[in-house]
Tab-separated table of C-alpha atoms in Angstrom:
chain	number	residue	atom	x	y	z
W	26	MET	CA	-41.447	-67.864	-103.281
W	27	ALA	CA	-42.691	-69.304	-106.573
W	28	HIS	CA	-46.134	-70.615	-105.644
W	29	THR	CA	-48.371	-67.853	-104.286
W	30	PRO	CA	-51.310	-70.155	-103.390
W	31	ASP	CA	-49.161	-71.110	-100.323
W	32	LEU	CA	-48.787	-67.448	-99.354
W	33	PRO	CA	-51.599	-67.359	-96.720
W	34	HIS	CA	-49.853	-70.113	-94.720
W	35	PHE	CA	-46.882	-67.803	-94.242
W	36	PHE	CA	-48.782	-65.412	-91.977
W	37	GLU	CA	-49.674	-65.746	-88.306
W	38	GLU	CA	-53.124	-67.127	-87.618
W	39	ASN	CA	-54.486	-63.875	-86.207
W	40	ILE	CA	-53.873	-61.880	-89.431
W	41	ASN	CA	-56.934	-60.622	-91.343
W	42	LEU	CA	-56.392	-61.884	-94.926
W	43	GLU	CA	-59.636	-60.568	-96.422
W	44	GLY	CA	-57.878	-57.832	-98.401
W	45	LEU	CA	-55.340	-60.330	-99.702
W	46	PHE	CA	-57.999	-62.727	-100.955
W	47	ASP	CA	-59.825	-59.832	-102.637
W	48	ILE	CA	-56.694	-58.973	-104.605
W	49	LEU	CA	-56.074	-62.610	-105.594
W	50	SER	CA	-59.683	-63.055	-106.770
W	51	PRO	CA	-60.007	-64.266	-110.391
W	52	LYS	CA	-61.992	-61.088	-111.063
W	53	ASN	CA	-58.722	-59.117	-110.876
W	54	ASN	CA	-57.392	-60.720	-114.016
W	55	LEU	CA	-54.723	-58.039	-114.501
W	56	VAL	CA	-52.993	-58.877	-111.198
W	57	LEU	CA	-49.887	-61.028	-111.668
W	58	ALA	CA	-50.207	-63.233	-108.571
W	59	ASP	CA	-46.719	-64.695	-109.059
W	60	ASP	CA	-45.125	-61.213	-109.242
W	61	MET	CA	-45.207	-60.404	-105.496
W	62	MET	CA	-43.189	-58.717	-102.714
W	63	LEU	CA	-43.874	-59.044	-98.938
W	64	SER	CA	-42.541	-56.813	-96.140
W	65	ASP	CA	-43.161	-56.447	-92.427
W	66	ALA	CA	-44.664	-53.398	-90.774
W	67	ASP	CA	-41.256	-51.737	-90.559
W	68	GLY	CA	-40.691	-52.059	-94.312
W	69	ILE	CA	-38.154	-54.901	-94.138
W	70	ILE	CA	-38.663	-57.068	-97.218
W	71	LEU	CA	-39.268	-60.610	-96.095
W	72	ARG	CA	-39.907	-62.418	-99.372
W	73	VAL	CA	-40.210	-61.831	-103.099
W	74	SER	CA	-41.349	-64.282	-105.715
W	75	GLU	CA	-38.858	-65.882	-108.073
W	76	ASN	CA	-40.679	-64.180	-110.945
W	77	TYR	CA	-40.220	-60.810	-109.256
W	78	GLU	CA	-36.473	-61.321	-109.004
W	79	ARG	CA	-36.231	-62.581	-112.557
W	80	ASN	CA	-38.508	-59.967	-114.170
W	81	PHE	CA	-36.840	-56.972	-112.575
W	82	GLY	CA	-33.207	-58.119	-112.446
W	83	PHE	CA	-32.816	-58.522	-108.678
W	84	THR	CA	-30.568	-61.031	-106.957
W	85	HIS	CA	-32.119	-62.558	-103.871
W	86	ASP	CA	-29.710	-60.870	-101.438
W	87	SER	CA	-30.073	-57.471	-103.121
W	88	ILE	CA	-33.682	-57.082	-102.027
W	89	VAL	CA	-34.695	-59.594	-99.315
W	90	GLY	CA	-33.769	-58.210	-95.892
W	91	LYS	CA	-33.498	-54.645	-97.193
W	92	SER	CA	-35.656	-51.735	-96.055
W	93	ALA	CA	-38.306	-50.543	-98.489
W	94	PHE	CA	-37.632	-47.006	-97.296
W	95	ASP	CA	-33.903	-47.329	-98.083
W	96	LEU	CA	-34.703	-48.788	-101.519
W	97	GLU	CA	-37.001	-45.847	-102.140
W	98	ALA	CA	-34.309	-43.399	-101.075
W	99	ASN	CA	-31.672	-44.841	-103.438
W	100	GLY	CA	-34.082	-44.922	-106.386
W	101	THR	CA	-34.563	-48.681	-106.643
W	102	PHE	CA	-38.281	-47.976	-106.286
W	103	ARG	CA	-39.665	-44.585	-107.251
W	104	PRO	CA	-42.059	-44.191	-105.527
W	105	CYS	CA	-42.037	-47.287	-103.323
W	106	ILE	CA	-45.579	-48.616	-103.026
W	107	THR	CA	-44.635	-50.767	-100.031
W	108	ALA	CA	-43.425	-47.675	-98.186
W	109	GLU	CA	-46.614	-45.798	-99.122
W	110	VAL	CA	-48.813	-48.625	-97.829
W	111	ILE	CA	-46.956	-48.569	-94.493
W	112	ARG	CA	-47.186	-44.781	-94.285
W	113	GLN	CA	-50.877	-44.530	-95.180
W	114	LYS	CA	-51.997	-47.918	-93.806
W	115	LYS	CA	-54.415	-48.427	-96.686
W	116	LYS	CA	-54.592	-50.060	-100.099
W	117	ILE	CA	-52.560	-48.193	-102.729
W	118	THR	CA	-52.773	-48.598	-106.502
W	119	ALA	CA	-50.211	-46.574	-108.449
W	120	THR	CA	-47.434	-46.787	-110.998
W	121	GLN	CA	-43.821	-47.059	-109.946
W	122	THR	CA	-40.384	-47.364	-111.518
W	123	ILE	CA	-38.625	-50.574	-110.438
W	124	ASN	CA	-34.855	-51.088	-110.448
W	125	HIS	CA	-34.200	-48.034	-112.673
W	126	THR	CA	-35.088	-49.742	-115.957
W	127	HIS	CA	-38.723	-50.883	-115.720
W	128	LYS	CA	-40.914	-47.840	-116.281
W	129	ASN	CA	-44.513	-47.299	-115.275
W	130	VAL	CA	-45.309	-50.666	-113.702
W	131	MET	CA	-48.797	-50.574	-112.210
W	132	THR	CA	-48.630	-51.948	-108.645
W	133	VAL	CA	-51.287	-52.822	-106.076
W	134	GLY	CA	-50.203	-52.700	-102.420
W	135	ILE	CA	-52.358	-53.836	-99.485
W	136	PRO	CA	-51.830	-53.650	-95.702
W	137	LEU	CA	-52.495	-56.708	-93.526
W	138	PHE	CA	-53.573	-56.105	-89.908
W	139	ASP	CA	-53.938	-58.388	-86.902
W	140	GLN	CA	-57.189	-58.777	-84.989
W	141	ASN	CA	-56.405	-55.670	-82.946
W	142	GLY	CA	-55.972	-53.524	-86.060
W	143	VAL	CA	-52.187	-53.344	-85.789
W	144	LEU	CA	-50.329	-53.286	-89.113
W	145	LYS	CA	-48.237	-56.438	-89.524
W	146	TYR	CA	-47.384	-56.790	-93.214
W	147	ALA	CA	-47.506	-55.022	-96.585
W	148	VAL	CA	-47.979	-57.100	-99.733
W	149	CYS	CA	-47.449	-55.722	-103.251
W	150	PHE	CA	-48.483	-57.282	-106.540
W	151	ASN	CA	-47.603	-55.992	-109.978
W	152	THR	CA	-50.222	-55.781	-112.721
W	153	VAL	CA	-49.513	-55.316	-116.392
W	154	SER	CA	-47.231	-52.390	-117.095
W	155	MET	CA	-48.474	-49.181	-118.651
W	156	GLU	CA	-46.432	-50.051	-121.714
W	157	GLN	CA	-48.318	-53.337	-121.930
W	158	ILE	CA	-51.619	-51.492	-121.509
W	159	ASN	CA	-50.650	-49.110	-124.299
W	160	THR	CA	-49.709	-52.070	-126.473
W	161	ILE	CA	-53.053	-53.727	-125.692
W	162	GLN	CA	-54.873	-50.515	-126.632
W	163	GLN	CA	-52.914	-50.247	-129.887
W	164	ASN	CA	-53.616	-53.890	-130.684
W	165	TYR	CA	-57.286	-53.354	-129.887
W	166	ARG	CA	-57.485	-50.398	-132.268
W	167	HIS	CA	-55.665	-52.427	-134.916
W	168	LEU	CA	-58.120	-55.297	-134.405
W	169	GLN	CA	-61.035	-52.870	-134.748
W	170	ASP	CA	-59.620	-51.564	-138.025
W	171	SER	CA	-58.993	-55.107	-139.244
W	172	LEU	CA	-62.477	-56.181	-138.204
W	173	GLN	CA	-64.009	-53.346	-140.205
W	174	GLN	CA	-61.900	-54.262	-143.231
W	175	TYR	CA	-62.637	-57.983	-142.907
W	176	THR	CA	-66.350	-57.290	-142.421
W	177	GLN	CA	-66.406	-55.412	-145.712
W	178	GLU	CA	-64.370	-58.127	-147.457
W	179	ILE	CA	-66.631	-60.872	-146.084
W	180	ALA	CA	-69.678	-58.954	-147.292
W	181	GLU	CA	-68.120	-58.682	-150.745
W	182	LEU	CA	-67.184	-62.390	-150.749
W	183	ARG	CA	-70.712	-63.334	-149.731
W	184	LEU	CA	-71.991	-61.093	-152.450
W	185	ARG	CA	-69.805	-62.752	-155.086
W	186	ALA	CA	-70.700	-66.191	-153.731
W	187	THR	CA	-74.387	-65.490	-154.301
W	188	ALA	CA	-73.741	-64.462	-157.921
W	189	THR	CA	-75.707	-61.231	-157.551
W	190	ASP	CA	-75.103	-58.019	-159.471
W	191	LEU	CA	-75.066	-55.818	-156.387
W	192	VAL	CA	-72.107	-53.514	-155.757
W	193	VAL	CA	-71.445	-52.875	-152.066
W	194	LYS	CA	-68.746	-50.206	-151.825
W	195	SER	CA	-70.475	-47.105	-150.455
W	196	PRO	CA	-71.359	-46.866	-146.738
W	197	ALA	CA	-75.048	-46.659	-147.654
W	198	MET	CA	-74.913	-49.934	-149.595
W	199	GLN	CA	-72.851	-51.608	-146.875
W	200	ARG	CA	-75.559	-50.734	-144.347
W	201	LEU	CA	-78.203	-51.997	-146.762
W	202	TRP	CA	-76.276	-55.235	-147.281
W	203	THR	CA	-76.023	-55.773	-143.522
W	204	LEU	CA	-79.799	-55.361	-143.257
W	205	ILE	CA	-80.269	-57.875	-146.071
W	206	LEU	CA	-77.977	-60.405	-144.375
W	207	ASN	CA	-79.860	-60.027	-141.094
W	208	THR	CA	-83.318	-60.455	-142.616
W	209	ALA	CA	-82.835	-62.777	-145.601
W	210	ASN	CA	-83.771	-65.941	-143.711
W	211	THR	CA	-86.798	-64.543	-141.922
W	212	LYS	CA	-90.375	-64.901	-143.100
W	213	ALA	CA	-91.094	-61.188	-142.776
W	214	ASN	CA	-92.431	-59.308	-145.805
W	215	ILE	CA	-89.951	-56.805	-147.244
W	216	LEU	CA	-90.831	-53.499	-148.913
W	217	ILE	CA	-88.046	-52.278	-151.225
W	218	THR	CA	-88.214	-48.564	-152.068
W	219	GLY	CA	-86.198	-46.213	-154.234
W	220	GLU	CA	-86.225	-44.165	-157.407
W	221	THR	CA	-86.728	-45.763	-160.809
W	222	GLY	CA	-83.626	-47.586	-161.942
W	223	VAL	CA	-81.810	-47.869	-158.586
W	224	GLY	CA	-81.755	-51.675	-158.707
W	225	LYS	CA	-84.758	-52.841	-156.708
W	226	SER	CA	-85.002	-56.035	-158.713
W	227	ALA	CA	-81.299	-56.779	-158.131
W	228	VAL	CA	-81.781	-56.343	-154.381
W	229	ALA	CA	-84.791	-58.666	-154.406
W	230	LYS	CA	-82.789	-61.312	-156.288
W	231	ALA	CA	-79.915	-60.930	-153.807
W	232	ILE	CA	-82.281	-61.463	-150.857
W	233	HIS	CA	-83.588	-64.623	-152.492
W	234	ALA	CA	-80.092	-65.835	-153.407
W	235	ILE	CA	-78.759	-65.720	-149.843
W	236	SER	CA	-81.942	-66.957	-148.178
W	237	ASN	CA	-82.836	-70.505	-147.225
W	238	ARG	CA	-85.245	-70.451	-150.183
W	239	ALA	CA	-82.452	-70.018	-152.729
W	240	ASN	CA	-83.090	-73.489	-154.195
W	241	GLY	CA	-86.750	-72.623	-154.746
W	242	PRO	CA	-88.207	-70.510	-157.568
W	243	PHE	CA	-87.844	-66.725	-157.790
W	244	ILE	CA	-90.941	-65.356	-159.493
W	245	GLU	CA	-90.851	-61.694	-160.487
W	246	VAL	CA	-93.988	-59.832	-161.526
W	247	ASN	CA	-94.026	-56.232	-162.748
W	248	CYS	CA	-97.472	-55.073	-161.716
W	249	ALA	CA	-97.227	-51.965	-163.902
W	250	VAL	CA	-97.189	-53.902	-167.184
W	251	LEU	CA	-100.115	-56.227	-166.433
W	252	HIS	CA	-103.394	-55.282	-168.084
W	253	GLU	CA	-106.029	-54.484	-165.486
W	254	ASN	CA	-108.444	-57.036	-166.979
W	255	LEU	CA	-105.845	-59.824	-166.898
W	256	ILE	CA	-103.917	-59.048	-163.711
W	257	GLU	CA	-106.062	-61.263	-161.483
W	258	SER	CA	-105.755	-64.307	-163.729
W	259	GLU	CA	-101.998	-63.723	-164.193
W	260	LEU	CA	-101.402	-63.567	-160.476
W	261	PHE	CA	-103.877	-66.121	-159.155
W	262	GLY	CA	-104.310	-68.405	-162.180
W	263	TYR	CA	-107.593	-69.750	-163.495
W	264	GLU	CA	-109.489	-72.954	-164.079
W	265	LYS	CA	-110.459	-74.180	-167.546
W	266	GLY	CA	-113.326	-72.307	-169.129
W	267	ALA	CA	-112.915	-69.354	-166.768
W	268	PHE	CA	-113.335	-66.803	-169.562
W	269	THR	CA	-113.333	-66.472	-173.351
W	270	GLY	CA	-109.859	-67.146	-174.685
W	271	ALA	CA	-108.704	-68.958	-171.579
W	272	ALA	CA	-106.464	-71.996	-172.027
W	273	SER	CA	-108.505	-75.177	-172.156
W	274	ALA	CA	-106.571	-76.770	-169.292
W	275	GLY	CA	-106.536	-73.667	-167.125
W	276	LYS	CA	-103.355	-71.947	-165.958
W	277	ILE	CA	-101.220	-71.745	-162.823
W	278	GLY	CA	-100.772	-68.144	-161.651
W	279	LYS	CA	-97.517	-66.399	-160.790
W	280	ILE	CA	-98.240	-66.601	-157.063
W	281	GLU	CA	-98.696	-70.361	-157.180
W	282	LEU	CA	-95.485	-70.716	-159.220
W	283	ALA	CA	-93.591	-69.120	-156.314
W	284	ASN	CA	-94.544	-71.914	-153.916
W	285	HIS	CA	-91.522	-72.872	-151.718
W	286	GLY	CA	-89.625	-69.904	-153.139
W	287	THR	CA	-89.852	-66.126	-153.362
W	288	LEU	CA	-92.546	-63.960	-154.934
W	289	PHE	CA	-91.358	-60.485	-155.962
W	290	LEU	CA	-94.061	-57.984	-156.904
W	291	ASP	CA	-92.424	-54.942	-158.499
W	292	GLU	CA	-94.319	-51.639	-158.785
W	293	ILE	CA	-96.754	-52.784	-156.101
W	294	GLY	CA	-98.307	-49.296	-156.046
W	295	GLU	CA	-99.856	-49.975	-159.471
W	296	LEU	CA	-102.195	-52.707	-158.210
W	297	PRO	CA	-105.914	-51.840	-158.589
W	298	PRO	CA	-108.024	-51.786	-155.402
W	299	HIS	CA	-109.757	-55.148	-155.918
W	300	ILE	CA	-106.400	-56.914	-156.363
W	301	GLN	CA	-105.068	-55.138	-153.279
W	302	SER	CA	-107.894	-56.766	-151.305
W	303	LYS	CA	-107.077	-60.215	-152.650
W	304	LEU	CA	-103.377	-59.720	-151.947
W	305	LEU	CA	-104.163	-58.757	-148.341
W	306	GLN	CA	-106.184	-61.948	-147.959
W	307	LEU	CA	-103.320	-63.935	-149.488
W	308	ILE	CA	-100.826	-62.495	-146.983
W	309	GLN	CA	-103.122	-63.226	-144.043
W	310	GLU	CA	-104.129	-66.749	-145.028
W	311	LYS	CA	-101.334	-67.886	-147.385
W	312	THR	CA	-103.970	-69.525	-149.570
W	313	ILE	CA	-105.333	-68.659	-153.006
W	314	GLU	CA	-108.297	-69.555	-155.110
W	315	ARG	CA	-107.911	-69.562	-158.881
W	316	VAL	CA	-110.333	-67.577	-161.015
W	317	SER	CA	-113.529	-69.681	-161.407
W	318	GLY	CA	-112.058	-72.175	-158.954
W	319	THR	CA	-113.750	-73.556	-155.838
W	320	LYS	CA	-110.747	-75.014	-154.038
W	321	ARG	CA	-108.375	-73.062	-151.824
W	322	ILE	CA	-104.706	-73.871	-152.389
W	323	GLU	CA	-102.238	-73.552	-149.507
W	324	LEU	CA	-98.918	-71.934	-150.416
W	325	ASP	CA	-95.560	-71.348	-148.772
W	326	PHE	CA	-93.578	-68.427	-150.203
W	327	ARG	CA	-91.599	-65.351	-149.149
W	328	LEU	CA	-93.107	-62.051	-150.306
W	329	LEU	CA	-90.947	-59.158	-151.495
W	330	VAL	CA	-92.496	-56.035	-153.002
W	331	ALA	CA	-91.031	-52.855	-154.483
W	332	THR	CA	-92.192	-49.406	-155.487
W	333	ASN	CA	-90.850	-46.039	-156.568
W	334	ARG	CA	-93.946	-44.348	-155.164
W	335	ASN	CA	-94.468	-42.875	-151.702
W	336	LEU	CA	-96.961	-45.422	-150.399
W	337	GLU	CA	-97.621	-43.394	-147.232
W	338	GLU	CA	-98.920	-40.567	-149.426
W	339	GLU	CA	-100.859	-43.073	-151.551
W	340	VAL	CA	-102.539	-44.344	-148.370
W	341	GLN	CA	-103.477	-40.787	-147.304
W	342	ARG	CA	-104.950	-40.114	-150.748
W	343	GLY	CA	-106.987	-43.327	-150.576
W	344	LEU	CA	-105.167	-44.922	-153.513
W	345	PHE	CA	-103.567	-47.722	-151.505
W	346	ARG	CA	-105.054	-49.768	-148.691
W	347	SER	CA	-103.572	-48.842	-145.313
W	348	ASP	CA	-103.987	-52.363	-143.918
W	349	LEU	CA	-102.118	-53.797	-146.910
W	350	PHE	CA	-99.379	-51.188	-146.585
W	351	TYR	CA	-98.734	-52.105	-142.942
W	352	ARG	CA	-98.671	-55.792	-143.861
W	353	LEU	CA	-96.072	-55.140	-146.558
W	354	ASN	CA	-93.986	-52.636	-144.621
W	355	VAL	CA	-92.608	-55.090	-142.049
W	356	ILE	CA	-89.001	-54.552	-143.156
W	357	ARG	CA	-88.175	-51.470	-145.241
W	358	VAL	CA	-85.147	-51.627	-147.541
W	359	HIS	CA	-84.517	-48.225	-149.098
W	360	ILE	CA	-82.007	-48.005	-151.953
W	361	PRO	CA	-80.405	-44.544	-152.256
W	362	PRO	CA	-80.114	-43.023	-155.743
W	363	LEU	CA	-76.773	-43.494	-157.485
W	364	ARG	CA	-75.831	-39.811	-157.106
W	365	GLN	CA	-75.822	-40.301	-153.317
W	366	ARG	CA	-73.385	-43.225	-153.421
W	367	PRO	CA	-70.579	-42.170	-155.779
W	368	GLU	CA	-68.274	-44.924	-154.446
W	369	ASP	CA	-70.461	-47.467	-156.297
W	370	ILE	CA	-70.347	-45.781	-159.710
W	371	LEU	CA	-66.940	-46.877	-160.968
W	372	PRO	CA	-67.206	-50.507	-159.735
W	373	MET	CA	-70.589	-50.750	-161.456
W	374	ALA	CA	-69.208	-49.259	-164.661
W	375	HIS	CA	-66.390	-51.823	-164.691
W	376	GLN	CA	-68.893	-54.588	-163.950
W	377	PHE	CA	-71.085	-53.563	-166.878
W	378	LEU	CA	-68.054	-53.043	-169.115
W	379	GLU	CA	-66.782	-56.542	-168.404
W	380	ARG	CA	-70.179	-58.098	-168.995
W	381	PHE	CA	-70.885	-56.315	-172.297
W	382	CYS	CA	-67.333	-56.784	-173.594
W	383	LYS	CA	-67.766	-60.505	-173.041
W	384	GLU	CA	-71.209	-60.432	-174.643
W	385	TYR	CA	-70.083	-58.510	-177.736
W	386	GLY	CA	-66.580	-59.978	-178.031
W	387	LYS	CA	-64.588	-56.801	-177.331
W	388	GLN	CA	-61.745	-55.686	-175.092
W	389	LEU	CA	-62.120	-52.129	-173.825
W	390	ALA	CA	-60.788	-49.958	-171.018
W	391	LEU	CA	-61.797	-46.591	-169.526
W	392	SER	CA	-59.718	-43.444	-169.912
W	393	PRO	CA	-59.084	-41.242	-166.840
W	394	ARG	CA	-61.233	-38.524	-168.437
W	395	PHE	CA	-64.093	-40.989	-168.808
W	396	VAL	CA	-63.662	-42.136	-165.193
W	397	ALA	CA	-63.843	-38.503	-164.064
W	398	PHE	CA	-67.030	-38.044	-166.105
W	399	LEU	CA	-68.620	-41.136	-164.562
W	400	GLU	CA	-68.001	-39.875	-161.039
W	401	GLN	CA	-69.211	-36.322	-161.700
W	402	TYR	CA	-72.337	-37.058	-163.728
W	403	PRO	CA	-75.578	-36.942	-161.618
W	404	TRP	CA	-77.161	-40.110	-163.161
W	405	PRO	CA	-80.851	-39.138	-163.018
W	406	GLY	CA	-81.701	-42.570	-164.413
W	407	ASN	CA	-79.594	-44.290	-161.753
W	408	VAL	CA	-78.076	-47.748	-162.281
W	409	ARG	CA	-80.282	-48.496	-165.281
W	410	GLN	CA	-78.992	-45.404	-167.090
W	411	LEU	CA	-75.380	-46.316	-166.339
W	412	GLU	CA	-75.940	-49.875	-167.545
W	413	ASN	CA	-77.609	-48.741	-170.774
W	414	LEU	CA	-74.853	-46.207	-171.466
W	415	MET	CA	-72.103	-48.792	-170.993
W	416	GLU	CA	-73.831	-51.245	-173.322
W	417	ARG	CA	-74.312	-48.535	-175.949
W	418	LEU	CA	-70.655	-47.468	-175.778
W	419	VAL	CA	-69.380	-51.046	-175.983
W	420	ILE	CA	-71.489	-51.626	-179.080
W	421	THR	CA	-70.448	-48.392	-180.804
W	422	ALA	CA	-66.815	-48.196	-179.609
W	423	GLN	CA	-64.265	-47.484	-182.341
W	424	ASN	CA	-61.224	-47.331	-180.047
W	425	PRO	CA	-59.971	-49.736	-177.348
W	426	ILE	CA	-60.049	-46.902	-174.777
W	427	LEU	CA	-63.476	-45.450	-173.990
W	428	ASP	CA	-63.149	-41.674	-173.711
W	429	ILE	CA	-65.655	-38.839	-173.252
W	430	THR	CA	-65.459	-38.157	-176.987
W	431	ALA	CA	-67.537	-41.325	-177.457
W	432	LEU	CA	-70.390	-40.064	-175.255
W	433	PRO	CA	-73.776	-39.420	-176.874
W	434	LEU	CA	-74.634	-35.747	-177.355
W	435	GLU	CA	-77.207	-35.711	-174.569
W	436	TYR	CA	-74.424	-36.318	-172.015
W	437	ASN	CA	-72.507	-33.218	-173.118
W	438	SER	CA	-75.332	-30.703	-172.927
W	439	GLY	CA	-75.766	-28.658	-169.807
W	440	GLY	CA	-73.133	-30.581	-167.847
W	441	SER	CA	-69.716	-29.600	-166.607
W	442	THR	CA	-66.734	-31.086	-168.344
W	443	PRO	CA	-64.249	-32.684	-165.961
W	444	ASP	CA	-60.683	-31.426	-165.780
W	445	LEU	CA	-58.840	-32.957	-168.680
W	446	PRO	CA	-55.180	-33.858	-169.032
W	447	SER	CA	-53.294	-31.563	-171.367
W	448	GLN	CA	-53.787	-32.266	-175.050
W	449	GLU	CA	-50.699	-30.259	-175.992
W	450	GLY	CA	-46.961	-30.751	-175.578
W	451	THR	CA	-44.505	-33.568	-176.191
W	452	LEU	CA	-45.342	-37.223	-175.782
W	453	ALA	CA	-43.518	-37.282	-172.456
W	454	GLU	CA	-45.448	-34.235	-171.230
W	455	ARG	CA	-48.782	-35.702	-172.290
W	456	MET	CA	-47.973	-39.063	-170.673
W	457	ASP	CA	-46.976	-37.256	-167.469
W	458	ALA	CA	-50.297	-35.377	-167.461
W	459	PHE	CA	-52.133	-38.626	-168.157
W	460	GLU	CA	-50.336	-40.377	-165.282
W	461	GLY	CA	-51.089	-37.456	-162.954
W	462	GLN	CA	-54.797	-37.728	-163.713
W	463	ILE	CA	-54.719	-41.469	-162.891
W	464	ILE	CA	-52.875	-40.920	-159.595
W	465	ARG	CA	-55.129	-38.062	-158.479
W	466	ASP	CA	-58.262	-39.995	-159.386
W	467	SER	CA	-57.105	-43.122	-157.524
W	468	TYR	CA	-55.996	-41.170	-154.460
W	469	ARG	CA	-59.305	-39.271	-154.361
W	470	ARG	CA	-61.181	-42.587	-154.291
W	471	CYS	CA	-58.861	-44.637	-152.101
W	472	GLY	CA	-57.509	-42.070	-149.661
W	473	THR	CA	-54.340	-43.969	-148.645
W	474	THR	CA	-51.053	-44.862	-150.324
W	475	VAL	CA	-51.572	-48.544	-149.505
W	476	ALA	CA	-54.976	-48.602	-151.233
W	477	VAL	CA	-53.651	-46.680	-154.259
W	478	ALA	CA	-50.756	-49.127	-154.602
W	479	LYS	CA	-53.140	-52.071	-154.438
W	480	GLU	CA	-55.585	-50.591	-156.972
W	481	LEU	CA	-52.924	-49.610	-159.505
W	482	GLY	CA	-50.685	-52.654	-159.021
W	483	ILE	CA	-47.612	-50.675	-157.923
W	484	SER	CA	-45.466	-50.706	-154.784
W	485	GLN	CA	-46.401	-48.491	-151.869
W	486	ALA	CA	-43.086	-46.644	-152.226
W	487	THR	CA	-43.959	-45.825	-155.836
W	488	ALA	CA	-47.455	-44.739	-154.792
W	489	VAL	CA	-45.995	-42.443	-152.103
W	490	ARG	CA	-43.588	-40.868	-154.594
W	491	LYS	CA	-46.194	-40.292	-157.297
W	492	ILE	CA	-48.820	-38.958	-154.887
W	493	ALA	CA	-46.257	-36.492	-153.544
W	494	LYS	CA	-45.582	-35.437	-157.144
W	495	TYR	CA	-49.122	-35.097	-158.445
W	496	VAL	CA	-51.452	-34.522	-155.458
W	497	LYS	CA	-51.029	-31.076	-153.944
W	498	ASP	CA	-53.718	-31.324	-151.258
W	499	ARG	CA	-52.805	-34.804	-150.069
W	500	LYS	CA	-53.510	-35.979	-146.518
W	501	GLU	CA	-50.522	-35.923	-144.195
């Protein structure tokens, strides 16, 4: 029987088919409705589907007309679900071996009764096999792994597409990048926090670059460098004749310049109280009035602010307005210090090296000893310190390979020196030590032979061989 929708017409009219229709419901999407066997109440097999015969290697005469109990006894079915349904007179779901070769096939068997409750038939349907379920589970895990990898790659591609300087390798920065992607196109104010030099300005530029305001202006103001007497006129602008020394035609302020774009106020904690009040009014009304002006100007901009201070403590000490803080702190983006995201150090160093080599017309590479130093140094000055060091070394480099011998003296005092390859022995011995340092460093970062092979441009077989040679505490 090839077409199971005709199956109900096979039974006598007084048979209760409710259980059968439940099994064939679309909700049971694992049931193979065309993989069916039907027997009477004595276990004599009346019909099987063509798919059943084909899938399990039966000829028609080898199964139709036979007793399910006999087929169970000779091992054709072990156990026989049809026989169990007849014995127990209830629905059975279990795995069975069919025709000696098909292992662990999940089968659903249901009894069909007449109106007097007398068993008349047993119907069995096969679902996916346990092997298929295991394969599905393996494929699902593989898809999860691939999804994680592709998510990271997509994030990196988006990052490159926006031409930002952010490096998103560490888990902390990947979480931060996800937050940025989810909030970039909203109108909510964003407060960016972190130590000095962690890259708050770079994050602000990245938010602007991937937002729907990317074609508008990005106006950055460092509140810490503005003179207290001039900060109001710099931010809000002024009309002509506003004060002695003012431009004769007046001046548009930084806030007004950000119209239809993004306004980024760095070091927001440095604003004096009277400017905090005006900024709060600006956020609430999205209008400004220039110094000595009488007209209110409507503006449309996205506000990003940053600070290395603890604004909650500043609020408690009365140095920062609480109502302004809560207006600014709609979305908090905290950038961890560089020492807490070591996975980002080397990519950043290469990024800076490439940029400064291009700027100063040089071609330089990093020695394994220098790479080890980069990853072990605590970087109290964060990204800014790393950037400044790389520029300094590119400018002063005397050799094509940057090594720790080129480091300024302040980097060698009070710090631990990384394990160095041997500086003694034959050329072959030194090259072997040098290669070992490269392999160990790459494996420590990458963690797998596939990733090491990709990073170093070698085959996986070569990576496996060299890791086995040089890495004593490798992962099995």
